[in-house]
CSV table of C-alpha atoms in Angstrom, one decimal:
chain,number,residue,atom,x,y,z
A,74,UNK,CA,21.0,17.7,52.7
A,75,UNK,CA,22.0,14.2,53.2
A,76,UNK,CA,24.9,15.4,55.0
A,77,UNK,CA,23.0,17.2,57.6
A,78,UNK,CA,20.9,14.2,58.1
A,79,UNK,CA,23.2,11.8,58.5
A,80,UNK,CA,24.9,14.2,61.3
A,81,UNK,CA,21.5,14.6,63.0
A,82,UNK,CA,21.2,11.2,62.9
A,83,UNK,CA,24.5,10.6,64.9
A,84,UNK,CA,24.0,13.4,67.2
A,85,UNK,CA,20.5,12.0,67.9
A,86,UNK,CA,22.2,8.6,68.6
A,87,UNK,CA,24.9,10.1,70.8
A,88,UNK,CA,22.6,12.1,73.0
A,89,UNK,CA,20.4,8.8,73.2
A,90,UNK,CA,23.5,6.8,74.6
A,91,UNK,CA,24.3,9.8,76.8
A,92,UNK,CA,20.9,10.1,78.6
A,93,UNK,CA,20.5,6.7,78.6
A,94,UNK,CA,23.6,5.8,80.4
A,95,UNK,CA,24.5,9.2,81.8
A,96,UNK,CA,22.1,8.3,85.1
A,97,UNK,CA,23.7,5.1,86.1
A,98,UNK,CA,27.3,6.6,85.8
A,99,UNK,CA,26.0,9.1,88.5
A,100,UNK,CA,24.8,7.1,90.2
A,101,UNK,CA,27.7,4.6,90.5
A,102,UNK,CA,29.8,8.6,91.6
A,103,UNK,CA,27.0,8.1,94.1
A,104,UNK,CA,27.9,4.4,95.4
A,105,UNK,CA,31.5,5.0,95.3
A,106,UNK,CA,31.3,8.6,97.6
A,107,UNK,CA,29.4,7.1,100.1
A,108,UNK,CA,32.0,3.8,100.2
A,109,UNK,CA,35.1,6.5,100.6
A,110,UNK,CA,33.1,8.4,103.2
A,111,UNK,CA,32.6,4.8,105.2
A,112,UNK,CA,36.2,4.1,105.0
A,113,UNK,CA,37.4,7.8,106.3
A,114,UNK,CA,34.2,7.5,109.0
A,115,UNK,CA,35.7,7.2,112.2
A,116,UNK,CA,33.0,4.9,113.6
A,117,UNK,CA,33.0,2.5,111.3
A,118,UNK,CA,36.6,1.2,111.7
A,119,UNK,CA,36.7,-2.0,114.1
A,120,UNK,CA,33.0,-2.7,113.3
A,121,UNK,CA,31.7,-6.1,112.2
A,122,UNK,CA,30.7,-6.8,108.7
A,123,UNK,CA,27.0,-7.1,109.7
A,124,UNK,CA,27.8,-3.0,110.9
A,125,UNK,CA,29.5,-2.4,108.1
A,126,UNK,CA,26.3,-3.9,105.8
A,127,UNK,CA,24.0,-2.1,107.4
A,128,UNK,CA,25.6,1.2,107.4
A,129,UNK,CA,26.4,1.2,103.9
A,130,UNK,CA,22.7,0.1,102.9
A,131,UNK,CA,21.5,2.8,105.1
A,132,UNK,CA,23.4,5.8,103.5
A,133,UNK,CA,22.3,3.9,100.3
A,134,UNK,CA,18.4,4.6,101.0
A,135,UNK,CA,19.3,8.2,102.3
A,136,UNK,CA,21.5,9.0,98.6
A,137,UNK,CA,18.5,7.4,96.5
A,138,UNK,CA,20.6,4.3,95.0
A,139,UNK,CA,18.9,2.5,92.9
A,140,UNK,CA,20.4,-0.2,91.1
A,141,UNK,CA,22.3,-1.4,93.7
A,142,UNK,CA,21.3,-3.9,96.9
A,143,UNK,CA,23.5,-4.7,99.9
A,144,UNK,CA,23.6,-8.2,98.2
A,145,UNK,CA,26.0,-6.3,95.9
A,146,UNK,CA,28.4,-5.8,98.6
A,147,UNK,CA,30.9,-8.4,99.8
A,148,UNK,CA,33.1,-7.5,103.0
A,149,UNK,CA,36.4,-9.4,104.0
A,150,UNK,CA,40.1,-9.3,105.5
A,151,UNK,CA,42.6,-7.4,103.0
A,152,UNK,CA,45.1,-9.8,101.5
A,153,UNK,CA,48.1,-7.5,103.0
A,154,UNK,CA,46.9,-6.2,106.5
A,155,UNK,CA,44.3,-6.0,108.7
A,156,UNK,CA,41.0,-4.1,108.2
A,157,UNK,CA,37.7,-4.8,106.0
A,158,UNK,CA,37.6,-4.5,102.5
A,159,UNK,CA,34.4,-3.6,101.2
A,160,UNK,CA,33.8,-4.6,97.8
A,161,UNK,CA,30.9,-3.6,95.1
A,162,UNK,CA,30.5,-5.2,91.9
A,163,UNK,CA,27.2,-4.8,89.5
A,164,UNK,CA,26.5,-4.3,86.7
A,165,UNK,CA,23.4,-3.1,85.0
A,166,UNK,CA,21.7,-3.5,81.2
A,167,UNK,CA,19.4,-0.6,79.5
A,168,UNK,CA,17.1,-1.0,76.7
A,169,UNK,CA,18.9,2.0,74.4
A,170,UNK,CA,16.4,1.1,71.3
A,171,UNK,CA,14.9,-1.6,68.8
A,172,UNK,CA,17.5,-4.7,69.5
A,173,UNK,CA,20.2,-3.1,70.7
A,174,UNK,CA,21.0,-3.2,75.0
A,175,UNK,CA,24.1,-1.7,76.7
A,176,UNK,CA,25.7,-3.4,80.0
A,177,UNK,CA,27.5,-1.5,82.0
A,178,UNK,CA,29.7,-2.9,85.1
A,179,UNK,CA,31.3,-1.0,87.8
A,180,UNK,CA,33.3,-2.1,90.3
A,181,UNK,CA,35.3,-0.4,93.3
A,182,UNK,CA,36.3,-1.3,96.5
A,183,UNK,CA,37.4,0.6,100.1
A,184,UNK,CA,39.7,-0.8,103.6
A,185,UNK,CA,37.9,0.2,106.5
A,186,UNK,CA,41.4,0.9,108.3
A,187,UNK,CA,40.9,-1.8,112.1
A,188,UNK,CA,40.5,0.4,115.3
């Protein structure tokens, strides 16, 4: 009996870590689609960073994004070529239960190929 219980218990805290964290994982899948769509979009090669901000903040709103501002975003020349990098880095904390928290980070980045 104390067996089963014990293997409740771990299930229980499994599917709590899972439901917890499973949303913002999905929505990170989220962020980084919409980045690789920008960077294949034909009209957003050659544009300026303040383009680029705004386009990427815009399909943001449309996909529901949460967690994650266009101050998140940084936008710059590639170190080997020319182009825009667009970066995202953020990371988020959850309450999972009692004392305990979980941070999660993501990070990914995208070259806007120039014109």
């Amino acid at each position: 009996m104390i067996a089963v219980l014990l293997w409740v218990l771990v299930a229980g805290g499994i599917a709590t870590v899972a439901l917890r964290l499973g949303p913002l994982y999905m929505e990170f899948l989220t962020v980084r689609s919409v980045m690789n769509a920008l960077a294949e979009d034909p009209q957003a090669r050659g544009t300026s960073s303040r383009e680029l901000a705004r386009m990427v903040t815009s399909r943001l709103d449309v996909n529901q994004v949460a967690h994650v501002q266009g101050s998140d975003f940084s936008y710059g020349r590639p170190s080997a070529g020319e182009g825009t990098d667009v970066a995202v880095a953020y990371e988020v904390r959850r309450h999972l239960g009692f004392n305990v928290d979980a941070v999660v980070m993501f990070d990914h980045r995208v070259t806007i190929p120039p014109k």
